[in-house]
Every structure is written in C-alpha cells, then in structure tokens.
Short mmCIF file of C-alpha atoms in Angstrom, two decimals:
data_model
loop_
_atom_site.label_atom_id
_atom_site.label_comp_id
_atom_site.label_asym_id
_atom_site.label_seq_id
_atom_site.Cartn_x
_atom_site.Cartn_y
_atom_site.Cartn_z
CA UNK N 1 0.00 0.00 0.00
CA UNK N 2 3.21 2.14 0.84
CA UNK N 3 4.18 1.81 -2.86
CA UNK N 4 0.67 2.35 -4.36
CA UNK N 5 1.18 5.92 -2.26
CA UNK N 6 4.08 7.06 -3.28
CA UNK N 7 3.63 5.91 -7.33
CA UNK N 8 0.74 8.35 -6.82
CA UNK N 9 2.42 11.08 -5.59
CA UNK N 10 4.77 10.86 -7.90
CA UNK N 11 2.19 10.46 -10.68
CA UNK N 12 0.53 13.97 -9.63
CA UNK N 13 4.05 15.68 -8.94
CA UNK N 14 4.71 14.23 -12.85
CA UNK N 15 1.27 16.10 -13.33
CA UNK N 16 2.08 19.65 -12.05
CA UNK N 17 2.88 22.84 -14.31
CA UNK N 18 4.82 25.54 -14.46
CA UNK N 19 5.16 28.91 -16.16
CA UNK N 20 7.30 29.11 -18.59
CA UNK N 21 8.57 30.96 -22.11
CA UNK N 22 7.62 28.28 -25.03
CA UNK N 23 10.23 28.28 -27.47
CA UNK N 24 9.12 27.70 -31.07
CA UNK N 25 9.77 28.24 -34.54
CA UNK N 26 6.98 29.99 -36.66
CA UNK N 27 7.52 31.26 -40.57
CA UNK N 28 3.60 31.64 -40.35
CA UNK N 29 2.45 35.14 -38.97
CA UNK N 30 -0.75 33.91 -38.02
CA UNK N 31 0.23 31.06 -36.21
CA UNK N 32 3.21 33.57 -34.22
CA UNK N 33 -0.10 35.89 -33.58
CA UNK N 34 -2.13 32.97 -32.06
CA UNK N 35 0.97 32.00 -29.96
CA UNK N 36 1.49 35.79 -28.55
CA UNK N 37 -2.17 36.16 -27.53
CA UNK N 38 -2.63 32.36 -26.28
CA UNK N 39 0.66 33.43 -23.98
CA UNK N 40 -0.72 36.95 -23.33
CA UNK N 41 0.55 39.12 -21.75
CA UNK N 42 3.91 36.95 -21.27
CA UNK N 43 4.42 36.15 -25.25
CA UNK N 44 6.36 33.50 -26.42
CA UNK N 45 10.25 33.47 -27.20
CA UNK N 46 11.09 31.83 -30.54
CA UNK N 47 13.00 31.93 -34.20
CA UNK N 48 10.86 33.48 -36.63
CA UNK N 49 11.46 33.71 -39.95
CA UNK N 50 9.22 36.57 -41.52
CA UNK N 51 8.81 38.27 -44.85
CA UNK N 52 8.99 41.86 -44.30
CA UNK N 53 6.50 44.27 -46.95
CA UNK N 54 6.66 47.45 -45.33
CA UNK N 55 8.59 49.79 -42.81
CA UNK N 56 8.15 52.80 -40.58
CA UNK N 57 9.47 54.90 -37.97
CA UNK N 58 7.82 56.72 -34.84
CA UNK N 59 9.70 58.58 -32.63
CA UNK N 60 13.23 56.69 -32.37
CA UNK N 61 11.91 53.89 -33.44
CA UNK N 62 11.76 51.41 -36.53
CA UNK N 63 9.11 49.38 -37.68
CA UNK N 64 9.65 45.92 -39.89
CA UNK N 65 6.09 44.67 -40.95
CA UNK N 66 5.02 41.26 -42.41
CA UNK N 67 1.71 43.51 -43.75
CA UNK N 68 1.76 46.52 -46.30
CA UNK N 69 -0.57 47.84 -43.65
CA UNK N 70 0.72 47.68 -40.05
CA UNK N 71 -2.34 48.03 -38.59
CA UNK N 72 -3.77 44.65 -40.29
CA UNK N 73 -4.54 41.79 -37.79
CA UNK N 74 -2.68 39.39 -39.86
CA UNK N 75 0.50 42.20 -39.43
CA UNK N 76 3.69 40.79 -37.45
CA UNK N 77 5.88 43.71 -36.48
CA UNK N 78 9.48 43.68 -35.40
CA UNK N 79 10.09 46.51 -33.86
CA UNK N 80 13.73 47.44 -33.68
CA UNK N 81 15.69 49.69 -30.43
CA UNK N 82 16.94 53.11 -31.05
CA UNK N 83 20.77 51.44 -30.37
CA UNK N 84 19.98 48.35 -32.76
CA UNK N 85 18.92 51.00 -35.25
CA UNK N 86 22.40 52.54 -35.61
CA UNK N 87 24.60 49.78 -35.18
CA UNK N 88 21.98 48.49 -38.18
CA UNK N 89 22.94 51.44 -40.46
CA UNK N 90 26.54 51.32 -39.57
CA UNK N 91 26.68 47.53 -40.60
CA UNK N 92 24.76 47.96 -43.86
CA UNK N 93 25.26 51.08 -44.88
CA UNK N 94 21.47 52.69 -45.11
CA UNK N 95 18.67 52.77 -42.62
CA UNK N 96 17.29 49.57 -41.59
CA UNK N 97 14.24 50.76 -42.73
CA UNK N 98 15.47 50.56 -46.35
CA UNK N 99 17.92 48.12 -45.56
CA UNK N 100 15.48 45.08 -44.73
CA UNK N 101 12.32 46.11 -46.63
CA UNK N 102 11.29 43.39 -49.09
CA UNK N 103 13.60 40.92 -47.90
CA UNK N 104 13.42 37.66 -45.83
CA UNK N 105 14.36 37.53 -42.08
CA UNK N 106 14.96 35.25 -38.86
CA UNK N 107 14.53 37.40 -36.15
CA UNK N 108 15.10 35.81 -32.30
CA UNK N 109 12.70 37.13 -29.35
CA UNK N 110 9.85 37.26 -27.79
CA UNK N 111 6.46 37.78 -29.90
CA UNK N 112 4.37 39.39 -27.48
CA UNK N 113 0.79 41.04 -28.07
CA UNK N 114 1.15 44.46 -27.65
CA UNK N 115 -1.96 47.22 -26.86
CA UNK N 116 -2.25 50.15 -28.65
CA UNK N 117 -4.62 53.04 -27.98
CA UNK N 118 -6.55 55.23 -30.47
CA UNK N 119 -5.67 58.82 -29.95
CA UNK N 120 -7.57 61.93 -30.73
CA UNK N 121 -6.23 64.92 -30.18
CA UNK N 122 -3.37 63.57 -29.03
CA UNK N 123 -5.30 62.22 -25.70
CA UNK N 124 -6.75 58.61 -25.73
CA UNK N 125 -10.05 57.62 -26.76
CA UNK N 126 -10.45 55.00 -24.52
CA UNK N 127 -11.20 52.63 -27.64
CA UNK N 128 -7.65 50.19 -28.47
CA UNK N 129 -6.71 46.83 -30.54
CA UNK N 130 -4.04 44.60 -30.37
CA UNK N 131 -0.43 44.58 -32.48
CA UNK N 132 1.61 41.41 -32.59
CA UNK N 133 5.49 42.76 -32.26
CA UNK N 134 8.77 41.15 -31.22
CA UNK N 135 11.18 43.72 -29.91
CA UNK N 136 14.69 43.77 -30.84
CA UNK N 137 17.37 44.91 -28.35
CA UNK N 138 20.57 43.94 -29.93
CA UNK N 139 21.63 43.49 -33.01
CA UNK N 140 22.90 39.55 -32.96
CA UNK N 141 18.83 38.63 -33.07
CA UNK N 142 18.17 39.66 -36.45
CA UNK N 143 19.55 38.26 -39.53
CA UNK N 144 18.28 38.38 -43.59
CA UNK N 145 18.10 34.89 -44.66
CA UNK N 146 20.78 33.49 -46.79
CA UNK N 147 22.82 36.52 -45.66
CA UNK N 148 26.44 35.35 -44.81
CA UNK N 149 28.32 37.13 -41.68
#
C-alpha cells in the first residue's frame, strides 16, 4: 500500500505545471499571432522567420512589418531599439528601414501582443486593438536569410 502511495504522488508531482517561455519556430504570422495572444501578456520566445513588406518609424523607433498595412490583424511587427537602429545602419550602410524592406528575415525574441490606444487629439479615446510585435534589443537577433556574416 506504501508503494501504491508514493507511485501516486509521484504520478501527480509528474502532473504539475509551471510557467514558462515556449520556445518555437513559426515562418507563419498567423500562427506567431495565435501563440502571442494564447501566452498573453507573457508572449512567447522563438525563431521566426518573416517576410517583411513594409517599414516605418515613430519617434526613435523602426518598424519591420510582415503587412503593407501595419495596422492589419494578420501584421507581425518587429520593432527594432533606437541602439539596434544605428549599429543596423553602420553595418549595412542605409537605414534599416530601407535596408530590410522586401527581404526575408529570422529574427530571435519574444512575440508578445502588444496594446495600442486610439488617440484623438493627441489624448486617448479609450477605444484600443491589439499589435503582434517582437522587440529587438541587440543586433545579434536579427539576420536576412541566406545573408552570410
């Protein structure tokens, strides 16, 4: 009876879960979008490799879409750190923004669903949807693909 016991303990202790980061591998934007919001708000690390159709800037940042429209729900958006952004244009010689548009990346990080506020005036509207980015911080998680070092 001892035995039965402690196999069942050590069933249920087999059982338990913990909170964790998945890692995967998407090339699909939809299926890194489902994986951000089923995570939400943690997001999920991974490798993705994504198509990128259009760029943009706000403030000191740039923008790498997987949409023509960044504001599409289908839209993954890498968005890239004021530091990565120089040490970008340094490397390749133009703006990032230029640099990567129309071409194929692997980009390493954490796709995370990200809320973003309608303004008006400036001042928020109290109305919102959701983006789909993965931030870069340094410069060794992006990559074009096929591009040698």
């Amino acid at each position: 009876m001892k035995n039965v016991v402690l196999a069942f303990i050590f069933l249920l202790a087999g059982c338990t879960s913990t909170t964790s980061h998945t890692t995967s591998t998407f090339s699909d934007p939809m299926e890194i979008i489902k994986a951000a919001a089923d995570s939400a708000p943690e997001g999920v690390l991974g490798q993705y490799t994504l198509q990128i159709v259009a760029t943009g800037s706000q403030g000191q940042y740039v923008y790498l879409n997987t949409e023509k429209d960044y504001r599409d729900q289908r839209a993954v958006t890498v968005a890239l750190h004021p530091k990565v952004i120089s040490q970008l244009s340094a490397k390749y010689g133009i703006p990032p923004q230029e640099y990567f548009l129309n071409k194929a990346i692997v980009v390493n990080g954490k796709a995370q669903r990200v809320k973003i506020a309608f303004l008006s005036d400036g001042k928020p509207t109290g109305k919102y949807y959701y983006q789909t980015h993965v931030r870069v911080m340094d410069i060794s998680q992006l990559k074009v693909v096929d591009e040698h070092a």
